[in-house]
Coordinates of C-alpha atoms in Angstrom, one line a residue:
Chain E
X457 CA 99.8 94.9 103.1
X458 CA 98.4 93.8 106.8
X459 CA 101.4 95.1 108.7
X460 CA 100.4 96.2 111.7
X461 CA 101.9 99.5 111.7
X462 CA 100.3 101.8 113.7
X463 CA 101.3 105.3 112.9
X464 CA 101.0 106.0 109.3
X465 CA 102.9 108.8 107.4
X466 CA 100.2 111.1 106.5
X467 CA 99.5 111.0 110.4
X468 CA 102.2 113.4 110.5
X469 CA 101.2 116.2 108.3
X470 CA 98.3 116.1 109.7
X471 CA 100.0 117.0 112.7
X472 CA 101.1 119.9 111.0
X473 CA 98.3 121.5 109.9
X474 CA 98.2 125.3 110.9
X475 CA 101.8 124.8 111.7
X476 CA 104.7 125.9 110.1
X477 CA 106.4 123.6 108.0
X478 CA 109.8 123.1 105.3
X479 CA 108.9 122.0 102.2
X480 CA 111.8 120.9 99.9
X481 CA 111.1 120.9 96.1
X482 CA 112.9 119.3 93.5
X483 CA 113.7 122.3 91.3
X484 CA 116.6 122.7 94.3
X485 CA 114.1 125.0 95.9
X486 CA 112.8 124.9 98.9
X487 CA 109.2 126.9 100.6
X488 CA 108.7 127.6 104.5
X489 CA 104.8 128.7 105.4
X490 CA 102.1 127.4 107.4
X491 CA 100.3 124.5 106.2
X492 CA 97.0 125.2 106.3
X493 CA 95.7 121.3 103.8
X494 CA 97.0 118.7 102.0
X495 CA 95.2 115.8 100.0
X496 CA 96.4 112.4 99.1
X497 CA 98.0 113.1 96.2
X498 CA 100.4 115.3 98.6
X499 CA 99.7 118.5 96.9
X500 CA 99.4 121.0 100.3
X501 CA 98.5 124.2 100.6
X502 CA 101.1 127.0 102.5
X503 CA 99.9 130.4 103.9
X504 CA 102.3 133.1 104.2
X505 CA 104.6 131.3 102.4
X506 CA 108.2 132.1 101.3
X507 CA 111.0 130.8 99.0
X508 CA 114.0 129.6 99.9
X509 CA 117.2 129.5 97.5
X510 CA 120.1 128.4 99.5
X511 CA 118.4 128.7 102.9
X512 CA 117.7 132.6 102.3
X513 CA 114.5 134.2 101.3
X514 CA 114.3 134.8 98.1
X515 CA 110.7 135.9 97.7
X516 CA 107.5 136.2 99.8
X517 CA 104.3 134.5 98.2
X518 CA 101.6 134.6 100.6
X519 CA 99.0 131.6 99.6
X520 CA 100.3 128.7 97.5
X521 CA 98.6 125.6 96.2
X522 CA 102.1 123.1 95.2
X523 CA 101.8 119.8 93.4
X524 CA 102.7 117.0 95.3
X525 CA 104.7 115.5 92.3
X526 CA 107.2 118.0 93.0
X527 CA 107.7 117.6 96.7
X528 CA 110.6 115.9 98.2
X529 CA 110.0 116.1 101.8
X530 CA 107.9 118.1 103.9
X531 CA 109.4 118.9 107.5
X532 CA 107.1 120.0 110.2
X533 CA 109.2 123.1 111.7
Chain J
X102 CA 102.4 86.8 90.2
X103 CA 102.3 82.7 92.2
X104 CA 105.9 82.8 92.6
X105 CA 105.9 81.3 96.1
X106 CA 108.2 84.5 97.5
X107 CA 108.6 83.8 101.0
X108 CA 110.0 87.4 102.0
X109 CA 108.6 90.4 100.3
X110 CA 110.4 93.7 100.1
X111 CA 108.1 95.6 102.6
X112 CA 109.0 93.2 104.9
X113 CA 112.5 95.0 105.5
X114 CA 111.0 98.0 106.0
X115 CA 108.3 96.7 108.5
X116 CA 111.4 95.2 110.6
X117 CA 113.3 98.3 110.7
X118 CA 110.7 100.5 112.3
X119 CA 111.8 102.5 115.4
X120 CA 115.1 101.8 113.9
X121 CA 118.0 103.8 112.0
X122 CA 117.9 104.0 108.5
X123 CA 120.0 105.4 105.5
X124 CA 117.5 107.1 102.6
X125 CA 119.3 107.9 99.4
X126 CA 117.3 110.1 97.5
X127 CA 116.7 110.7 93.6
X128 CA 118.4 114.6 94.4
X129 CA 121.5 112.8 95.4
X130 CA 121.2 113.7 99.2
X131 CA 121.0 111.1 101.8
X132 CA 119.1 111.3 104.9
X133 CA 120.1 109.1 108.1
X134 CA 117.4 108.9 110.9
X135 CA 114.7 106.7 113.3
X136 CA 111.9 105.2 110.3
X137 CA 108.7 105.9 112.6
X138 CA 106.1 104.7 109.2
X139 CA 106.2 104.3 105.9
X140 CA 103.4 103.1 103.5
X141 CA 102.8 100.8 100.3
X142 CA 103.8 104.2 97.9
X143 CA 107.3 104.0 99.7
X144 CA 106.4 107.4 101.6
X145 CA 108.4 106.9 104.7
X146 CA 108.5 109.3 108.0
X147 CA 112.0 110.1 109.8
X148 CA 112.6 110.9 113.5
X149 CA 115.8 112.9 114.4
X150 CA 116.4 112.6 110.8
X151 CA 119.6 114.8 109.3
X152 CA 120.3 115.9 105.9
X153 CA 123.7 114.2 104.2
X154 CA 125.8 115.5 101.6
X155 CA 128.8 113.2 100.5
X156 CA 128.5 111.4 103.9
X157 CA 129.1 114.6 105.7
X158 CA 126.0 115.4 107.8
X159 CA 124.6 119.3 106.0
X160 CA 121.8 119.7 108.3
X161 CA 119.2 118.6 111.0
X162 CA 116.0 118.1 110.2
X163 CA 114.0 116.3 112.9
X164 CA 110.7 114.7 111.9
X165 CA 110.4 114.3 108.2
X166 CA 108.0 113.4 105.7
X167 CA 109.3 111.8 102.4
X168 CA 107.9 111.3 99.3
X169 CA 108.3 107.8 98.6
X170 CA 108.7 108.6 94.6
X171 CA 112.0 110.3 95.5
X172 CA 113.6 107.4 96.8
X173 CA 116.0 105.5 95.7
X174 CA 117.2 103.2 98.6
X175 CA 116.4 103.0 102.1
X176 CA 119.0 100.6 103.7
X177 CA 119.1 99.6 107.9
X178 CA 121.6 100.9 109.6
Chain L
X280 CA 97.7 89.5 75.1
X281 CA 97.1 86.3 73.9
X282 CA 100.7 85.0 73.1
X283 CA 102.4 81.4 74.1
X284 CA 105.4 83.7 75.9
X285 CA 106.3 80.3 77.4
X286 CA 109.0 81.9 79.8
X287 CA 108.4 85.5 81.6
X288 CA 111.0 87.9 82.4
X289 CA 110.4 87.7 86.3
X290 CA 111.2 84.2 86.2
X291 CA 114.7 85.0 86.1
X292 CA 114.4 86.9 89.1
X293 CA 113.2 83.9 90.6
X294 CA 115.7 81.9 89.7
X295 CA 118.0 84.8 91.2
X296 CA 116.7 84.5 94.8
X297 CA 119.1 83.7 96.8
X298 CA 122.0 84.6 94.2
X299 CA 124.3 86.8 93.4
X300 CA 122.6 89.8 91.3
X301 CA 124.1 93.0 89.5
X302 CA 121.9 95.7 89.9
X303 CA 122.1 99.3 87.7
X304 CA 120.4 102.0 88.6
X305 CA 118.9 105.4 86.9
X306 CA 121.4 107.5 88.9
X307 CA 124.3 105.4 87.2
X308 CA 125.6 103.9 90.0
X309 CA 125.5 99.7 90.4
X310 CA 124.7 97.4 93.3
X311 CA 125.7 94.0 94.1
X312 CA 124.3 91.9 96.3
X313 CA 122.5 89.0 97.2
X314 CA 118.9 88.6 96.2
X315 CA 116.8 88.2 99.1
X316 CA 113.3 89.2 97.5
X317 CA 111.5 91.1 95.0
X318 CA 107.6 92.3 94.2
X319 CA 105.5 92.9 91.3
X320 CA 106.9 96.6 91.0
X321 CA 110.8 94.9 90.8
X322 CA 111.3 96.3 94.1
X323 CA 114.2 94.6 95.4
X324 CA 115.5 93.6 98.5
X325 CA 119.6 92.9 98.5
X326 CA 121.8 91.9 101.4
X327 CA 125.3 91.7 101.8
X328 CA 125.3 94.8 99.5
X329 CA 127.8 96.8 98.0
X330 CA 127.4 100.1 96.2
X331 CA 129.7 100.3 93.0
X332 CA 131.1 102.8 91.0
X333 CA 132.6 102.5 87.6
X334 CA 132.8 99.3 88.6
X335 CA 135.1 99.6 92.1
X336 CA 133.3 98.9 95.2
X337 CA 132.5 102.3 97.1
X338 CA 131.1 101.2 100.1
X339 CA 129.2 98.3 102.2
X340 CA 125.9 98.6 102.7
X341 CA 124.9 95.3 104.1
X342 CA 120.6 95.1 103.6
X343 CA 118.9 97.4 101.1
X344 CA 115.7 97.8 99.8
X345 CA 115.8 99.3 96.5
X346 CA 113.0 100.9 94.8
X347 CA 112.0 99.3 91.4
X348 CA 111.2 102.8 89.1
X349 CA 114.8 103.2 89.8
X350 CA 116.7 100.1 88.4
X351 CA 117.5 99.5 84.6
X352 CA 118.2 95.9 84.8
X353 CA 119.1 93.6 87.4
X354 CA 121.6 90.5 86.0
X355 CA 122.4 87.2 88.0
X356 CA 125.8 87.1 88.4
Chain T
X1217 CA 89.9 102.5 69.3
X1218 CA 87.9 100.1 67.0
X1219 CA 90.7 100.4 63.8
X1220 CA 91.0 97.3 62.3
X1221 CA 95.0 97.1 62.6
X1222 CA 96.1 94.1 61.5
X1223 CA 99.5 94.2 63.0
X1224 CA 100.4 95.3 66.8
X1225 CA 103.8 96.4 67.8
X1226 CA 103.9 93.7 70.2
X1227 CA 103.9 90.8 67.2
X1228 CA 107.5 92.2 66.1
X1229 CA 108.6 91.1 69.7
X1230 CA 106.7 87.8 69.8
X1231 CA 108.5 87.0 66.6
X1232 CA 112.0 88.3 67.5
X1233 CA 111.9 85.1 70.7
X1234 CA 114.8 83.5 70.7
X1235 CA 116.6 85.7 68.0
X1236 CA 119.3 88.3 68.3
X1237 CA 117.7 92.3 69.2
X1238 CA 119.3 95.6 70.0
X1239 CA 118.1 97.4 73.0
X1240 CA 118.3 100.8 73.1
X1241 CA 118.3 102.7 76.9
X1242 CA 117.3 106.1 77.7
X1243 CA 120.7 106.6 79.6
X1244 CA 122.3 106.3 76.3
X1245 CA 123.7 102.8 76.7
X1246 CA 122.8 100.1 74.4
X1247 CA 122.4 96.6 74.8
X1248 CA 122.6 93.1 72.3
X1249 CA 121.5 89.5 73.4
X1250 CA 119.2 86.9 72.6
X1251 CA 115.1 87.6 73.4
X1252 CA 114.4 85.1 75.9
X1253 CA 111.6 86.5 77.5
X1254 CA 108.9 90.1 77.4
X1255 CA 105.4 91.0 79.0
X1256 CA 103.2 93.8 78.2
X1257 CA 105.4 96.4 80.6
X1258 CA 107.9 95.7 78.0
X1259 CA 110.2 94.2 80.5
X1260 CA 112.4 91.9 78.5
X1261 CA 115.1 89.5 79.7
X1262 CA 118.4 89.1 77.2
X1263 CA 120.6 86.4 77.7
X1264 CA 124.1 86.4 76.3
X1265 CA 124.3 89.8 76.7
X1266 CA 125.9 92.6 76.5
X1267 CA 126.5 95.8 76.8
X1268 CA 127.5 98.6 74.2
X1269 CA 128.8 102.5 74.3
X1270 CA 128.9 104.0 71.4
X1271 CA 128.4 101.0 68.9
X1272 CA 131.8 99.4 71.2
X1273 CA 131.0 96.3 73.6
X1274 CA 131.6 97.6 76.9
X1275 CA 131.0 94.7 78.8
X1276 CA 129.6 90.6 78.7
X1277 CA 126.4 90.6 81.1
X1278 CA 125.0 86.9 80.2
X1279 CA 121.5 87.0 81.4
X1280 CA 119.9 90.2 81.8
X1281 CA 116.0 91.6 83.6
X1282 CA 115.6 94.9 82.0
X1283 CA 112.9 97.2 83.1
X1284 CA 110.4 98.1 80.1
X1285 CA 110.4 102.1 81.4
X1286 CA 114.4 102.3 80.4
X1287 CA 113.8 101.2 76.9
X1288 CA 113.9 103.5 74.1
X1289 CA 113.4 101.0 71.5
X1290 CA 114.2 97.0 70.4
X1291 CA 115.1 96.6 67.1
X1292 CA 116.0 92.4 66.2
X1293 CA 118.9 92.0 64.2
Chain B
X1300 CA 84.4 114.3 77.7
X1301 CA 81.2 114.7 75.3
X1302 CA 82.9 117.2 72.5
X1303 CA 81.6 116.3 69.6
X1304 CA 85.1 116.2 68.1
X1305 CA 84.9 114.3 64.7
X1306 CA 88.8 113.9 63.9
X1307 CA 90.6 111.7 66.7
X1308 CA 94.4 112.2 67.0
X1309 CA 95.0 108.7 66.1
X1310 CA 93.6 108.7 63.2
X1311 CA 96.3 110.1 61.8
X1312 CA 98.8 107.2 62.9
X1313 CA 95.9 104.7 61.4
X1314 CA 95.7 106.7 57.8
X1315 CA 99.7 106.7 58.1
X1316 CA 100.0 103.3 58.5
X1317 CA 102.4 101.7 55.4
X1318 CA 103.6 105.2 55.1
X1319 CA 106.6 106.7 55.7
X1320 CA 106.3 109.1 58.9
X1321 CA 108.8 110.7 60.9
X1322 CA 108.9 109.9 64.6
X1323 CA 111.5 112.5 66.9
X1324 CA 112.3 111.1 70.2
X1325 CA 113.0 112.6 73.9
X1326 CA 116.5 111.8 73.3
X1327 CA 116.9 114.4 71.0
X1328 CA 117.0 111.9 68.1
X1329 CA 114.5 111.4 65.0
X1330 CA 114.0 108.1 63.1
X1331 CA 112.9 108.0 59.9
X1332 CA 111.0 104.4 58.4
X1333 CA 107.6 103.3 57.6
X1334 CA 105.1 102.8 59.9
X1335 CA 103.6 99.1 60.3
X1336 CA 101.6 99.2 63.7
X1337 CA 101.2 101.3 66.4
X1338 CA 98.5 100.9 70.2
X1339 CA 97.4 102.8 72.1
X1340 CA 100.4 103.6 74.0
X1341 CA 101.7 105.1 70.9
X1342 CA 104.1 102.2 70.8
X1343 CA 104.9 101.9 67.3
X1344 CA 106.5 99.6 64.6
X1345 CA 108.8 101.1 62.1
X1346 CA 110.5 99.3 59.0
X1347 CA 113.0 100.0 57.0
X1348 CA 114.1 102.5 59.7
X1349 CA 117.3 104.8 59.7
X1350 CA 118.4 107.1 63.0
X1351 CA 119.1 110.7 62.1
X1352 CA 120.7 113.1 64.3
X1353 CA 120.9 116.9 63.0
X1354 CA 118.9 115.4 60.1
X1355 CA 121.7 113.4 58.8
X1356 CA 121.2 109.6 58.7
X1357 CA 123.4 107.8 61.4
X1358 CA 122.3 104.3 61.4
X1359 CA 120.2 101.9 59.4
X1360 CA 117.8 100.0 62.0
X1361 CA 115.5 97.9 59.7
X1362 CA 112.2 96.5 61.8
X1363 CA 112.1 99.0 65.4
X1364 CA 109.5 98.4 68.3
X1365 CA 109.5 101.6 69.5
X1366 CA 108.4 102.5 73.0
X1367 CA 105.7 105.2 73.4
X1368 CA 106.5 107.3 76.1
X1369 CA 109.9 107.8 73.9
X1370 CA 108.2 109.7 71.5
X1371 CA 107.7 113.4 71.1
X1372 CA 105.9 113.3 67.7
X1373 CA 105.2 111.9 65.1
X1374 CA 104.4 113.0 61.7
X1375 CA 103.5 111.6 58.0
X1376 CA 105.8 112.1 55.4
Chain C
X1119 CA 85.3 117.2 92.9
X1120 CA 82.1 118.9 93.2
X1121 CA 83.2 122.9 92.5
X1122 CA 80.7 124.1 90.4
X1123 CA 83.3 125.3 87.6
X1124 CA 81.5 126.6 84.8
X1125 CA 83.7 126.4 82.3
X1126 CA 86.9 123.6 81.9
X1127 CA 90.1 123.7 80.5
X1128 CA 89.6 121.5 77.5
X1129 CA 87.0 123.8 76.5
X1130 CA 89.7 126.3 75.2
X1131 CA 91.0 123.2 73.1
X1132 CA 87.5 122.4 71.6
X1133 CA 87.0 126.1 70.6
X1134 CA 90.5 126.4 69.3
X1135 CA 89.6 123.5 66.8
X1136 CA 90.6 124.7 63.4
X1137 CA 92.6 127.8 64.5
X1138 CA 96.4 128.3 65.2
X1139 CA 97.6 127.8 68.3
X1140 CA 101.2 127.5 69.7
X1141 CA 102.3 124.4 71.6
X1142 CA 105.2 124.9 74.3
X1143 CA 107.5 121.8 74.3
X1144 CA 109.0 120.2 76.8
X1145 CA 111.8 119.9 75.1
X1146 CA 112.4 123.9 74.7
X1147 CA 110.7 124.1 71.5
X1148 CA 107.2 125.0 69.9
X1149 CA 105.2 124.2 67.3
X1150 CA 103.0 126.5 65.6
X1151 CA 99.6 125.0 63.3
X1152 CA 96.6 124.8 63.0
X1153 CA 94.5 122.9 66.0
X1154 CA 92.9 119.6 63.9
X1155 CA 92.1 117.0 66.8
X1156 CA 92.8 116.3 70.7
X1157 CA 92.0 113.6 72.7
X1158 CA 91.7 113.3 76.9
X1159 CA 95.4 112.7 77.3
X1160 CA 95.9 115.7 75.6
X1161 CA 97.8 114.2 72.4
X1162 CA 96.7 116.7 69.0
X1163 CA 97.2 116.5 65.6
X1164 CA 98.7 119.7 64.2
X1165 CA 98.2 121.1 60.3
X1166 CA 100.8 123.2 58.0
X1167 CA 103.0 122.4 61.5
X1168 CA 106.2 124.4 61.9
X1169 CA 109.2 124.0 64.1
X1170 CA 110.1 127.4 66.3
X1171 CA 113.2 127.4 68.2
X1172 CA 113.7 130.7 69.9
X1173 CA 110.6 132.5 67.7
X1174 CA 112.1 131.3 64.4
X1175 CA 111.0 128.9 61.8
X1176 CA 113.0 126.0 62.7
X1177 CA 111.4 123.5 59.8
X1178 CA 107.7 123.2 58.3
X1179 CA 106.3 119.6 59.6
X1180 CA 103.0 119.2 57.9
X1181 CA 100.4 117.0 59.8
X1182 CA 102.0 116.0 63.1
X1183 CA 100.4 114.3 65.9
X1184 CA 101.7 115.7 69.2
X1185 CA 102.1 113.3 72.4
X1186 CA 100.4 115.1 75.3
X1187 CA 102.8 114.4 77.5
X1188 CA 105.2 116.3 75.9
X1189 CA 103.0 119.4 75.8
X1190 CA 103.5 122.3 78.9
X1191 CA 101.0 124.9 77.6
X1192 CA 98.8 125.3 74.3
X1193 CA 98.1 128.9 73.2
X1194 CA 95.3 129.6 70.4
X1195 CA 96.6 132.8 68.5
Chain O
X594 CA 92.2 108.7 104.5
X595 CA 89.6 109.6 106.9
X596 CA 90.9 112.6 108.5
X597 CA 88.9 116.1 108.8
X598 CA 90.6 118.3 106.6
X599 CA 88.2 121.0 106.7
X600 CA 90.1 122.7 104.0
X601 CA 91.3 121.1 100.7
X602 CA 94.1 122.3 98.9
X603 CA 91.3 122.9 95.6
X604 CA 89.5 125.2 97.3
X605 CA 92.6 128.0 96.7
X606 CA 92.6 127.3 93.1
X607 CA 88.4 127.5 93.4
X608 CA 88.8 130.7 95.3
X609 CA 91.4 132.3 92.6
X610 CA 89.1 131.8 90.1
X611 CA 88.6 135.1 87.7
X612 CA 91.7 136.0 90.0
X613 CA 95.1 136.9 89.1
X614 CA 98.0 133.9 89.8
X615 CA 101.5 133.3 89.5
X616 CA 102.0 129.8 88.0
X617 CA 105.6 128.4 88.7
X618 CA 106.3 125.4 85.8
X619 CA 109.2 122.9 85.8
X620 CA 111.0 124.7 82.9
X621 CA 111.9 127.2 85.5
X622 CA 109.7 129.8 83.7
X623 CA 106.7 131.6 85.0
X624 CA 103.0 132.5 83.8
X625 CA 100.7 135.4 85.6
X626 CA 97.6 136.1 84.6
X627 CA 93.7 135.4 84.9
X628 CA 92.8 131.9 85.8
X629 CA 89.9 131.0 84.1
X630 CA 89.2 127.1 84.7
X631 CA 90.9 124.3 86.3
X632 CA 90.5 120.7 86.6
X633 CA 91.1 117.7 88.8
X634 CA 94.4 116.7 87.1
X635 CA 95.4 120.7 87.3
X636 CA 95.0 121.8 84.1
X637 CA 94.2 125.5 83.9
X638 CA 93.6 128.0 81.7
X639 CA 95.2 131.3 82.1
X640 CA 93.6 134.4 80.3
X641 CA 95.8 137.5 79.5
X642 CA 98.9 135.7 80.6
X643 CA 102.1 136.5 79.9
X644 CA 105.3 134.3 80.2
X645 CA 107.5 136.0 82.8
X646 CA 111.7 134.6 83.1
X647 CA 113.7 135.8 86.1
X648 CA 110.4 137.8 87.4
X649 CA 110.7 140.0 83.8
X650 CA 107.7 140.0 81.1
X651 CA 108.8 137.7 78.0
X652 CA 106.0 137.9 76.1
X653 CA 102.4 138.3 76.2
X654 CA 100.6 134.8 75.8
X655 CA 96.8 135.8 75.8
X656 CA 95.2 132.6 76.0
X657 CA 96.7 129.4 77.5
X658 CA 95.7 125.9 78.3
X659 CA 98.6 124.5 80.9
X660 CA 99.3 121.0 81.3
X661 CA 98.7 120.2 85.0
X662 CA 102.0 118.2 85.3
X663 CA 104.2 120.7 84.1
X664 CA 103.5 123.3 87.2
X665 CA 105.4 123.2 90.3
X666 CA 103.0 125.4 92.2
X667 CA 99.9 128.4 91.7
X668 CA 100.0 131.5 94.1
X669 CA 97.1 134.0 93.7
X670 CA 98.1 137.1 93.5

């Protein structure tokens, strides 16, 4: 593709980084933590990390690695 | 393919950029907001995006990044 | 593969462009809409489209682009 | 792999052209129409088609583009 | 990978080949039938097939292509 | 990926070659048998096989060659 | 991507190594134990694991290669 598009979606968790961020799962969970990498294959990396069932924490889990492939949307806070 | 195809499908998302757009996703939720990027895996970035259940708006989300492979539609609003 | 396949599936959708398609989707719901463009991966664009359940028209949706890993089949009407 | 197999699965398509198959889907529909066309995603197209629920024709879809990724199996009449 | 593993998996499905095998699908299903071909997708070619569900036969299917990624297993008979 | 990981998963597999292991299915069941080949995509061939559903004997199998992607975890006794 | 990522999200699963994690899979169950290798298609093999359901101990697993596609997400302890 040669569009010309000038900001491209990785820009924006790049943005992100060391910042806190939603991350919506598809299991129906979602995580809230600070994200501290990501690679291209969207797997990221959250410090201080908690799980959310329902929008209330459910469980703290301090450092977590997360597959991409199971990622929905990441939302920088 | 030499099927002489003069519009592609990227092409529709390339002309609604900076514009709203409707994302139906794979969970069954719907998310309405501004497309600011998107790339050739369908990974897309809302602005002022919000969170749709049944047509009824659930939540605001602001900037979002979504996995492309999650995607069912995206249609311009 | 070697064989003399003298006529390939994606010719139909060439001969669709333009036309009147049927599209059903993974999630069980159906499109229908006009088909204004397609790529390698059978992602669609339809315009003029309607979202359909069990067969009744739910609601206009005018331009889509639809993401191909989530069609079943797409028949010109 | 180096085995010397004399058959491929792909021959029991190439000689089902033109002839009647059953398609099954993985969303539990099935399909019956003539083998006009397949390539080596095992997308097929069906013409004079239609559509089947539980062994009872459902509905008449004439000419059909079915994504290979749905299919559970083909089996020619 | 440098193992020095001397039995492939496939071997199996090529010393099977003729034979009758049972193959049990995603869908919950299992077919029974020889086996006349298979690739390396694990596509395979069954004759003289019958569907069972529960173990009971449902359905005579004669000649199947069946699709790999349907497949959970497959074993000789 | 230049970690220098001394020792790698498939290494468990390639020691695990003639001894039993449990394999966790996807589809909620295991098999239990005696490890006789893998390949990269993680596809075995199971010996004296036998079907567990909930910890019970569910059905003896024989040979069975397992699809990889089928497979969540492999467990040598 | 060229961006300066300092940190990649493989360095936590390199740091874990001989360390205690939680491993979340897509079946809804959980594994703790020692991780003991990993590779670039996160794969890992868990030492002294056991299979946890609803945060309680199923049963004791020893051993276990997991297929990287089947886990949601790794937490060291």
């Amino acid at each position: 593709m040669n569009y010309l598009v000038e900001k491209r979606p990785f820009d924006v968790l790049n943005n992100a980084l060391n910042n806190n961020v939603l991350v919506a799962l598809k299991n129906k969970k979602e995580l809230r933590g600070t994200l501290a990498s990501f690679d291209v294959h969207m797997n990221v990396v959250l410090e201080n990390a908690e799980e959310l069932e329902e929008g209330e924490t459910k469980r703290k889990l301090g450092t977590m690695f997360v597959r991409g492939d199971t990622i929905i949307f990441i939302s920088p806070a």
